[in-house]
Amino acid sequence: MCGIDVGTGLLRACSWRWLKIRILGLLSAESRLARHFAPSDEQAQRLQLSARARGRTEHAT
């Protein structure tokens, strides 16, 4: 389904780079993995607010 077969031992023949690319692809696409690790709406709002605050202080100096 996701293109990563963990049950057959195939991962032993693949590089860490290969696995990293597959995982990053799943995190950036609409997937159960991305939804699981996505911040909640409240967390996302706090992150946006703190990023804006940092932007103001960086430009002020």
mmJSON file of the N, C-alpha and C atoms, coordinates in Angstrom:
{"data_MODEL":{"atom_site":{
"group_PDB":["ATOM","ATOM","ATOM","ATOM","ATOM","ATOM","ATOM","ATOM","ATOM","ATOM","ATOM","ATOM","ATOM","ATOM","ATOM","ATOM","ATOM","ATOM","ATOM","ATOM","ATOM","ATOM","ATOM","ATOM","ATOM","ATOM","ATOM","ATOM","ATOM","ATOM","ATOM","ATOM","ATOM","ATOM","ATOM","ATOM","ATOM","ATOM","ATOM","ATOM","ATOM","ATOM","ATOM","ATOM","ATOM","ATOM","ATOM","ATOM","ATOM","ATOM","ATOM","ATOM","ATOM","ATOM","ATOM","ATOM","ATOM","ATOM","ATOM","ATOM","ATOM","ATOM","ATOM","ATOM","ATOM","ATOM","ATOM","ATOM","ATOM","ATOM","ATOM","ATOM","ATOM","ATOM","ATOM","ATOM","ATOM","ATOM","ATOM","ATOM","ATOM","ATOM","ATOM","ATOM","ATOM","ATOM","ATOM","ATOM","ATOM","ATOM","ATOM","ATOM","ATOM","ATOM","ATOM","ATOM","ATOM","ATOM","ATOM","ATOM","ATOM","ATOM","ATOM","ATOM","ATOM","ATOM","ATOM","ATOM","ATOM","ATOM","ATOM","ATOM","ATOM","ATOM","ATOM","ATOM","ATOM","ATOM","ATOM","ATOM","ATOM","ATOM","ATOM","ATOM","ATOM","ATOM","ATOM","ATOM","ATOM","ATOM","ATOM","ATOM","ATOM","ATOM","ATOM","ATOM","ATOM","ATOM","ATOM","ATOM","ATOM","ATOM","ATOM","ATOM","ATOM","ATOM","ATOM","ATOM","ATOM","ATOM","ATOM","ATOM","ATOM","ATOM","ATOM","ATOM","ATOM","ATOM","ATOM","ATOM","ATOM","ATOM","ATOM","ATOM","ATOM","ATOM","ATOM","ATOM","ATOM","ATOM","ATOM","ATOM","ATOM","ATOM","ATOM","ATOM","ATOM","ATOM","ATOM","ATOM","ATOM","ATOM","ATOM"],
"id":[1,2,3,4,5,6,7,8,9,10,11,12,13,14,15,16,17,18,19,20,21,22,23,24,25,26,27,28,29,30,31,32,33,34,35,36,37,38,39,40,41,42,43,44,45,46,47,48,49,50,51,52,53,54,55,56,57,58,59,60,61,62,63,64,65,66,67,68,69,70,71,72,73,74,75,76,77,78,79,80,81,82,83,84,85,86,87,88,89,90,91,92,93,94,95,96,97,98,99,100,101,102,103,104,105,106,107,108,109,110,111,112,113,114,115,116,117,118,119,120,121,122,123,124,125,126,127,128,129,130,131,132,133,134,135,136,137,138,139,140,141,142,143,144,145,146,147,148,149,150,151,152,153,154,155,156,157,158,159,160,161,162,163,164,165,166,167,168,169,170,171,172,173,174,175,176,177,178,179,180,181,182,183],
"type_symbol":["N","C","C","N","C","C","N","C","C","N","C","C","N","C","C","N","C","C","N","C","C","N","C","C","N","C","C","N","C","C","N","C","C","N","C","C","N","C","C","N","C","C","N","C","C","N","C","C","N","C","C","N","C","C","N","C","C","N","C","C","N","C","C","N","C","C","N","C","C","N","C","C","N","C","C","N","C","C","N","C","C","N","C","C","N","C","C","N","C","C","N","C","C","N","C","C","N","C","C","N","C","C","N","C","C","N","C","C","N","C","C","N","C","C","N","C","C","N","C","C","N","C","C","N","C","C","N","C","C","N","C","C","N","C","C","N","C","C","N","C","C","N","C","C","N","C","C","N","C","C","N","C","C","N","C","C","N","C","C","N","C","C","N","C","C","N","C","C","N","C","C","N","C","C","N","C","C","N","C","C","N","C","C"],
"label_atom_id":["N","CA","C","N","CA","C","N","CA","C","N","CA","C","N","CA","C","N","CA","C","N","CA","C","N","CA","C","N","CA","C","N","CA","C","N","CA","C","N","CA","C","N","CA","C","N","CA","C","N","CA","C","N","CA","C","N","CA","C","N","CA","C","N","CA","C","N","CA","C","N","CA","C","N","CA","C","N","CA","C","N","CA","C","N","CA","C","N","CA","C","N","CA","C","N","CA","C","N","CA","C","N","CA","C","N","CA","C","N","CA","C","N","CA","C","N","CA","C","N","CA","C","N","CA","C","N","CA","C","N","CA","C","N","CA","C","N","CA","C","N","CA","C","N","CA","C","N","CA","C","N","CA","C","N","CA","C","N","CA","C","N","CA","C","N","CA","C","N","CA","C","N","CA","C","N","CA","C","N","CA","C","N","CA","C","N","CA","C","N","CA","C","N","CA","C","N","CA","C","N","CA","C","N","CA","C","N","CA","C","N","CA","C"],
"label_alt_id":[null,null,null,null,null,null,null,null,null,null,null,null,null,null,null,null,null,null,null,null,null,null,null,null,null,null,null,null,null,null,null,null,null,null,null,null,null,null,null,null,null,null,null,null,null,null,null,null,null,null,null,null,null,null,null,null,null,null,null,null,null,null,null,null,null,null,null,null,null,null,null,null,null,null,null,null,null,null,null,null,null,null,null,null,null,null,null,null,null,null,null,null,null,null,null,null,null,null,null,null,null,null,null,null,null,null,null,null,null,null,null,null,null,null,null,null,null,null,null,null,null,null,null,null,null,null,null,null,null,null,null,null,null,null,null,null,null,null,null,null,null,null,null,null,null,null,null,null,null,null,null,null,null,null,null,null,null,null,null,null,null,null,null,null,null,null,null,null,null,null,null,null,null,null,null,null,null,null,null,null,null,null,null],
"label_comp_id":["MET","MET","MET","CYS","CYS","CYS","GLY","GLY","GLY","ILE","ILE","ILE","ASP","ASP","ASP","VAL","VAL","VAL","GLY","GLY","GLY","THR","THR","THR","GLY","GLY","GLY","LEU","LEU","LEU","LEU","LEU","LEU","ARG","ARG","ARG","ALA","ALA","ALA","CYS","CYS","CYS","SER","SER","SER","TRP","TRP","TRP","ARG","ARG","ARG","TRP","TRP","TRP","LEU","LEU","LEU","LYS","LYS","LYS","ILE","ILE","ILE","ARG","ARG","ARG","ILE","ILE","ILE","LEU","LEU","LEU","GLY","GLY","GLY","LEU","LEU","LEU","LEU","LEU","LEU","SER","SER","SER","ALA","ALA","ALA","GLU","GLU","GLU","SER","SER","SER","ARG","ARG","ARG","LEU","LEU","LEU","ALA","ALA","ALA","ARG","ARG","ARG","HIS","HIS","HIS","PHE","PHE","PHE","ALA","ALA","ALA","PRO","PRO","PRO","SER","SER","SER","ASP","ASP","ASP","GLU","GLU","GLU","GLN","GLN","GLN","ALA","ALA","ALA","GLN","GLN","GLN","ARG","ARG","ARG","LEU","LEU","LEU","GLN","GLN","GLN","LEU","LEU","LEU","SER","SER","SER","ALA","ALA","ALA","ARG","ARG","ARG","ALA","ALA","ALA","ARG","ARG","ARG","GLY","GLY","GLY","ARG","ARG","ARG","THR","THR","THR","GLU","GLU","GLU","HIS","HIS","HIS","ALA","ALA","ALA","THR","THR","THR"],
"label_asym_id":["A","A","A","A","A","A","A","A","A","A","A","A","A","A","A","A","A","A","A","A","A","A","A","A","A","A","A","A","A","A","A","A","A","A","A","A","A","A","A","A","A","A","A","A","A","A","A","A","A","A","A","A","A","A","A","A","A","A","A","A","A","A","A","A","A","A","A","A","A","A","A","A","A","A","A","A","A","A","A","A","A","A","A","A","A","A","A","A","A","A","A","A","A","A","A","A","A","A","A","A","A","A","A","A","A","A","A","A","A","A","A","A","A","A","A","A","A","A","A","A","A","A","A","A","A","A","A","A","A","A","A","A","A","A","A","A","A","A","A","A","A","A","A","A","A","A","A","A","A","A","A","A","A","A","A","A","A","A","A","A","A","A","A","A","A","A","A","A","A","A","A","A","A","A","A","A","A","A","A","A","A","A","A"],
"label_entity_id":["1","1","1","1","1","1","1","1","1","1","1","1","1","1","1","1","1","1","1","1","1","1","1","1","1","1","1","1","1","1","1","1","1","1","1","1","1","1","1","1","1","1","1","1","1","1","1","1","1","1","1","1","1","1","1","1","1","1","1","1","1","1","1","1","1","1","1","1","1","1","1","1","1","1","1","1","1","1","1","1","1","1","1","1","1","1","1","1","1","1","1","1","1","1","1","1","1","1","1","1","1","1","1","1","1","1","1","1","1","1","1","1","1","1","1","1","1","1","1","1","1","1","1","1","1","1","1","1","1","1","1","1","1","1","1","1","1","1","1","1","1","1","1","1","1","1","1","1","1","1","1","1","1","1","1","1","1","1","1","1","1","1","1","1","1","1","1","1","1","1","1","1","1","1","1","1","1","1","1","1","1","1","1"],
"label_seq_id":[1,1,1,2,2,2,3,3,3,4,4,4,5,5,5,6,6,6,7,7,7,8,8,8,9,9,9,10,10,10,11,11,11,12,12,12,13,13,13,14,14,14,15,15,15,16,16,16,17,17,17,18,18,18,19,19,19,20,20,20,21,21,21,22,22,22,23,23,23,24,24,24,25,25,25,26,26,26,27,27,27,28,28,28,29,29,29,30,30,30,31,31,31,32,32,32,33,33,33,34,34,34,35,35,35,36,36,36,37,37,37,38,38,38,39,39,39,40,40,40,41,41,41,42,42,42,43,43,43,44,44,44,45,45,45,46,46,46,47,47,47,48,48,48,49,49,49,50,50,50,51,51,51,52,52,52,53,53,53,54,54,54,55,55,55,56,56,56,57,57,57,58,58,58,59,59,59,60,60,60,61,61,61],
"pdbx_PDB_ins_code":[null,null,null,null,null,null,null,null,null,null,null,null,null,null,null,null,null,null,null,null,null,null,null,null,null,null,null,null,null,null,null,null,null,null,null,null,null,null,null,null,null,null,null,null,null,null,null,null,null,null,null,null,null,null,null,null,null,null,null,null,null,null,null,null,null,null,null,null,null,null,null,null,null,null,null,null,null,null,null,null,null,null,null,null,null,null,null,null,null,null,null,null,null,null,null,null,null,null,null,null,null,null,null,null,null,null,null,null,null,null,null,null,null,null,null,null,null,null,null,null,null,null,null,null,null,null,null,null,null,null,null,null,null,null,null,null,null,null,null,null,null,null,null,null,null,null,null,null,null,null,null,null,null,null,null,null,null,null,null,null,null,null,null,null,null,null,null,null,null,null,null,null,null,null,null,null,null,null,null,null,null,null,null],
"Cartn_x":[0.821,0.0,0.863,1.834,2.661,3.998,4.321,5.577,6.743,6.505,7.574,7.21,7.921,7.635,8.59,8.071,8.923,8.956,8.113,8.011,8.915,9.461,10.204,11.72,12.205,13.648,14.256,13.432,13.907,14.614,14.206,14.824,16.316,16.747,18.174,19.026,18.449,19.182,19.123,18.262,18.092,18.906,19.249,20.04,19.127,19.747,19.006,18.438,19.175,18.7,17.392,17.326,16.128,14.939,15.143,14.069,13.659,14.629,14.347,13.484,13.818,13.051,11.622,11.433,10.083,9.28,9.903,9.198,8.851,9.783,9.499,8.389,8.362,7.28,5.934,5.881,4.628,4.205,5.174,4.845,4.36,4.817,4.423,3.154,2.713,1.49,0.324,-0.869,-2.05,-2.043,-1.642,-1.55,-1.856,-2.083,-2.33,-1.121,0.075,1.294,1.376,1.074,1.103,0.055,-1.141,-2.191,-1.821,-1.155,-0.761,0.237,1.197,2.25,1.958,0.857,0.505,0.138,0.541,0.165,-1.342,-1.906,-3.323,-3.528,-4.778,-5.07,-4.539,-4.678,-4.191,-2.67,-1.979,-0.522,-0.057,-0.727,-0.361,-0.526,-1.596,-1.824,-0.728,-0.347,0.732,2.043,2.333,3.566,3.583,2.448,2.368,2.558,1.949,2.085,3.526,4.181,5.562,6.487,6.206,7.03,6.879,5.661,5.444,6.185,6.139,6.82,8.327,8.883,10.318,10.645,9.796,10.024,10.07,9.205,9.19,10.471,10.939,12.131,13.371,13.405,14.571,14.678,13.542,13.564,13.74,13.426,13.505,14.945,15.861,17.235,18.072],
"Cartn_y":[-1.196,0.0,1.257,1.337,2.537,2.372,1.176,0.967,0.615,0.361,-0.021,-1.38,-2.422,-3.783,-4.12,-4.108,-4.328,-5.78,-6.625,-7.991,-8.991,-8.669,-9.655,-9.583,-8.613,-8.456,-7.646,-7.146,-6.34,-5.07,-4.545,-3.312,-3.483,-4.688,-4.904,-4.629,-4.79,-4.565,-3.101,-2.303,-0.901,0.013,1.171,2.137,2.954,3.593,4.491,5.656,6.111,7.211,6.818,5.602,5.108,5.144,4.633,4.607,6.019,6.893,8.278,8.968,8.768,9.379,8.858,7.566,6.987,7.549,7.65,8.169,9.633,10.433,11.853,12.025,11.147,11.191,10.918,9.946,9.642,10.777,11.45,12.563,13.784,13.955,15.134,14.903,13.653,13.345,13.188,13.188,12.914,11.431,11.101,9.706,9.597,8.362,8.15,8.576,8.332,8.715,10.233,10.958,12.425,12.944,12.368,12.812,12.507,11.377,11.011,12.006,12.43,13.309,14.791,15.126,16.534,17.167,18.416,19.078,19.339,19.38,19.706,21.155,21.545,22.919,23.926,23.604,24.501,24.625,23.498,23.528,24.291,24.086,24.773,26.278,26.694,28.12,28.716,27.995,28.485,28.583,27.595,27.626,28.816,29.111,30.25,31.552,31.664,32.882,33.082,32.015,32.16,32.469,31.93,32.235,33.701,34.216,35.638,36.518,36.142,36.921,36.92,35.772,35.708,36.578,36.595,37.41,38.884,39.314,40.729,41.094,40.221,40.554,40.518,39.63,39.564,40.804,41.325,42.502,43.793,43.757,44.955,45.317,44.348,44.651,45.102],
"Cartn_z":[0.0,0.0,0.0,0.884,0.977,0.268,-0.167,-0.866,0.031,1.306,2.216,2.805,2.393,2.848,3.99,5.201,6.368,6.813,6.249,6.719,6.026,4.869,4.092,4.276,4.982,5.117,3.989,3.1,1.974,2.437,3.582,4.084,4.358,4.658,4.931,3.699,2.516,1.273,0.826,1.466,1.066,1.971,1.431,2.201,3.128,4.104,4.994,4.201,3.198,2.36,1.665,1.137,0.47,1.43,2.658,3.648,4.056,4.234,4.618,3.564,2.301,1.214,1.216,1.433,1.473,2.648,3.809,4.985,4.802,4.297,4.059,3.033,2.035,1.056,1.691,2.597,3.288,4.218,4.824,5.717,4.947,3.713,2.944,2.128,1.983,1.247,2.22,1.682,2.505,2.841,4.059,4.476,5.962,6.41,7.842,8.66,8.142,8.859,9.015,7.946,8.011,8.989,8.954,9.884,11.327,11.552,12.913,13.501,12.701,13.205,13.01,12.36,12.157,13.493,13.71,14.96,14.982,16.175,16.305,15.865,15.655,15.243,16.253,17.537,18.586,18.539,18.368,18.285,17.049,15.927,14.689,14.848,15.503,15.719,16.6,17.662,18.53,17.771,16.909,16.12,15.172,14.558,13.651,14.401,15.569,16.365,16.82,17.258,17.719,16.547,15.366,14.192,13.802,13.896,13.6,14.595,15.872,16.899,16.657,16.283,15.986,14.783,13.793,12.605,12.924,13.841,14.241,14.981,15.857,16.631,15.751,14.754,13.861,13.011,12.541,11.672,12.47,13.749,14.572,14.907,14.871,15.266,14.124],
"occupancy":[1.0,1.0,1.0,1.0,1.0,1.0,1.0,1.0,1.0,1.0,1.0,1.0,1.0,1.0,1.0,1.0,1.0,1.0,1.0,1.0,1.0,1.0,1.0,1.0,1.0,1.0,1.0,1.0,1.0,1.0,1.0,1.0,1.0,1.0,1.0,1.0,1.0,1.0,1.0,1.0,1.0,1.0,1.0,1.0,1.0,1.0,1.0,1.0,1.0,1.0,1.0,1.0,1.0,1.0,1.0,1.0,1.0,1.0,1.0,1.0,1.0,1.0,1.0,1.0,1.0,1.0,1.0,1.0,1.0,1.0,1.0,1.0,1.0,1.0,1.0,1.0,1.0,1.0,1.0,1.0,1.0,1.0,1.0,1.0,1.0,1.0,1.0,1.0,1.0,1.0,1.0,1.0,1.0,1.0,1.0,1.0,1.0,1.0,1.0,1.0,1.0,1.0,1.0,1.0,1.0,1.0,1.0,1.0,1.0,1.0,1.0,1.0,1.0,1.0,1.0,1.0,1.0,1.0,1.0,1.0,1.0,1.0,1.0,1.0,1.0,1.0,1.0,1.0,1.0,1.0,1.0,1.0,1.0,1.0,1.0,1.0,1.0,1.0,1.0,1.0,1.0,1.0,1.0,1.0,1.0,1.0,1.0,1.0,1.0,1.0,1.0,1.0,1.0,1.0,1.0,1.0,1.0,1.0,1.0,1.0,1.0,1.0,1.0,1.0,1.0,1.0,1.0,1.0,1.0,1.0,1.0,1.0,1.0,1.0,1.0,1.0,1.0,1.0,1.0,1.0,1.0,1.0,1.0],
"B_iso_or_equiv":[0.0,0.0,0.0,0.0,0.0,0.0,0.0,0.0,0.0,0.0,0.0,0.0,0.0,0.0,0.0,0.0,0.0,0.0,0.0,0.0,0.0,0.0,0.0,0.0,0.0,0.0,0.0,0.0,0.0,0.0,0.0,0.0,0.0,0.0,0.0,0.0,0.0,0.0,0.0,0.0,0.0,0.0,0.0,0.0,0.0,0.0,0.0,0.0,0.0,0.0,0.0,0.0,0.0,0.0,0.0,0.0,0.0,0.0,0.0,0.0,0.0,0.0,0.0,0.0,0.0,0.0,0.0,0.0,0.0,0.0,0.0,0.0,0.0,0.0,0.0,0.0,0.0,0.0,0.0,0.0,0.0,0.0,0.0,0.0,0.0,0.0,0.0,0.0,0.0,0.0,0.0,0.0,0.0,0.0,0.0,0.0,0.0,0.0,0.0,0.0,0.0,0.0,0.0,0.0,0.0,0.0,0.0,0.0,0.0,0.0,0.0,0.0,0.0,0.0,0.0,0.0,0.0,0.0,0.0,0.0,0.0,0.0,0.0,0.0,0.0,0.0,0.0,0.0,0.0,0.0,0.0,0.0,0.0,0.0,0.0,0.0,0.0,0.0,0.0,0.0,0.0,0.0,0.0,0.0,0.0,0.0,0.0,0.0,0.0,0.0,0.0,0.0,0.0,0.0,0.0,0.0,0.0,0.0,0.0,0.0,0.0,0.0,0.0,0.0,0.0,0.0,0.0,0.0,0.0,0.0,0.0,0.0,0.0,0.0,0.0,0.0,0.0,0.0,0.0,0.0,0.0,0.0,0.0],
"pdbx_formal_charge":[null,null,null,null,null,null,null,null,null,null,null,null,null,null,null,null,null,null,null,null,null,null,null,null,null,null,null,null,null,null,null,null,null,null,null,null,null,null,null,null,null,null,null,null,null,null,null,null,null,null,null,null,null,null,null,null,null,null,null,null,null,null,null,null,null,null,null,null,null,null,null,null,null,null,null,null,null,null,null,null,null,null,null,null,null,null,null,null,null,null,null,null,null,null,null,null,null,null,null,null,null,null,null,null,null,null,null,null,null,null,null,null,null,null,null,null,null,null,null,null,null,null,null,null,null,null,null,null,null,null,null,null,null,null,null,null,null,null,null,null,null,null,null,null,null,null,null,null,null,null,null,null,null,null,null,null,null,null,null,null,null,null,null,null,null,null,null,null,null,null,null,null,null,null,null,null,null,null,null,null,null,null,null],
"auth_seq_id":[1,1,1,2,2,2,3,3,3,4,4,4,5,5,5,6,6,6,7,7,7,8,8,8,9,9,9,10,10,10,11,11,11,12,12,12,13,13,13,14,14,14,15,15,15,16,16,16,17,17,17,18,18,18,19,19,19,20,20,20,21,21,21,22,22,22,23,23,23,24,24,24,25,25,25,26,26,26,27,27,27,28,28,28,29,29,29,30,30,30,31,31,31,32,32,32,33,33,33,34,34,34,35,35,35,36,36,36,37,37,37,38,38,38,39,39,39,40,40,40,41,41,41,42,42,42,43,43,43,44,44,44,45,45,45,46,46,46,47,47,47,48,48,48,49,49,49,50,50,50,51,51,51,52,52,52,53,53,53,54,54,54,55,55,55,56,56,56,57,57,57,58,58,58,59,59,59,60,60,60,61,61,61],
"auth_comp_id":["MET","MET","MET","CYS","CYS","CYS","GLY","GLY","GLY","ILE","ILE","ILE","ASP","ASP","ASP","VAL","VAL","VAL","GLY","GLY","GLY","THR","THR","THR","GLY","GLY","GLY","LEU","LEU","LEU","LEU","LEU","LEU","ARG","ARG","ARG","ALA","ALA","ALA","CYS","CYS","CYS","SER","SER","SER","TRP","TRP","TRP","ARG","ARG","ARG","TRP","TRP","TRP","LEU","LEU","LEU","LYS","LYS","LYS","ILE","ILE","ILE","ARG","ARG","ARG","ILE","ILE","ILE","LEU","LEU","LEU","GLY","GLY","GLY","LEU","LEU","LEU","LEU","LEU","LEU","SER","SER","SER","ALA","ALA","ALA","GLU","GLU","GLU","SER","SER","SER","ARG","ARG","ARG","LEU","LEU","LEU","ALA","ALA","ALA","ARG","ARG","ARG","HIS","HIS","HIS","PHE","PHE","PHE","ALA","ALA","ALA","PRO","PRO","PRO","SER","SER","SER","ASP","ASP","ASP","GLU","GLU","GLU","GLN","GLN","GLN","ALA","ALA","ALA","GLN","GLN","GLN","ARG","ARG","ARG","LEU","LEU","LEU","GLN","GLN","GLN","LEU","LEU","LEU","SER","SER","SER","ALA","ALA","ALA","ARG","ARG","ARG","ALA","ALA","ALA","ARG","ARG","ARG","GLY","GLY","GLY","ARG","ARG","ARG","THR","THR","THR","GLU","GLU","GLU","HIS","HIS","HIS","ALA","ALA","ALA","THR","THR","THR"],
"auth_asym_id":["A","A","A","A","A","A","A","A","A","A","A","A","A","A","A","A","A","A","A","A","A","A","A","A","A","A","A","A","A","A","A","A","A","A","A","A","A","A","A","A","A","A","A","A","A","A","A","A","A","A","A","A","A","A","A","A","A","A","A","A","A","A","A","A","A","A","A","A","A","A","A","A","A","A","A","A","A","A","A","A","A","A","A","A","A","A","A","A","A","A","A","A","A","A","A","A","A","A","A","A","A","A","A","A","A","A","A","A","A","A","A","A","A","A","A","A","A","A","A","A","A","A","A","A","A","A","A","A","A","A","A","A","A","A","A","A","A","A","A","A","A","A","A","A","A","A","A","A","A","A","A","A","A","A","A","A","A","A","A","A","A","A","A","A","A","A","A","A","A","A","A","A","A","A","A","A","A","A","A","A","A","A","A"],
"auth_atom_id":["N","CA","C","N","CA","C","N","CA","C","N","CA","C","N","CA","C","N","CA","C","N","CA","C","N","CA","C","N","CA","C","N","CA","C","N","CA","C","N","CA","C","N","CA","C","N","CA","C","N","CA","C","N","CA","C","N","CA","C","N","CA","C","N","CA","C","N","CA","C","N","CA","C","N","CA","C","N","CA","C","N","CA","C","N","CA","C","N","CA","C","N","CA","C","N","CA","C","N","CA","C","N","CA","C","N","CA","C","N","CA","C","N","CA","C","N","CA","C","N","CA","C","N","CA","C","N","CA","C","N","CA","C","N","CA","C","N","CA","C","N","CA","C","N","CA","C","N","CA","C","N","CA","C","N","CA","C","N","CA","C","N","CA","C","N","CA","C","N","CA","C","N","CA","C","N","CA","C","N","CA","C","N","CA","C","N","CA","C","N","CA","C","N","CA","C","N","CA","C","N","CA","C","N","CA","C","N","CA","C","N","CA","C"],
"pdbx_PDB_model_num":[1,1,1,1,1,1,1,1,1,1,1,1,1,1,1,1,1,1,1,1,1,1,1,1,1,1,1,1,1,1,1,1,1,1,1,1,1,1,1,1,1,1,1,1,1,1,1,1,1,1,1,1,1,1,1,1,1,1,1,1,1,1,1,1,1,1,1,1,1,1,1,1,1,1,1,1,1,1,1,1,1,1,1,1,1,1,1,1,1,1,1,1,1,1,1,1,1,1,1,1,1,1,1,1,1,1,1,1,1,1,1,1,1,1,1,1,1,1,1,1,1,1,1,1,1,1,1,1,1,1,1,1,1,1,1,1,1,1,1,1,1,1,1,1,1,1,1,1,1,1,1,1,1,1,1,1,1,1,1,1,1,1,1,1,1,1,1,1,1,1,1,1,1,1,1,1,1,1,1,1,1,1,1]
}}}
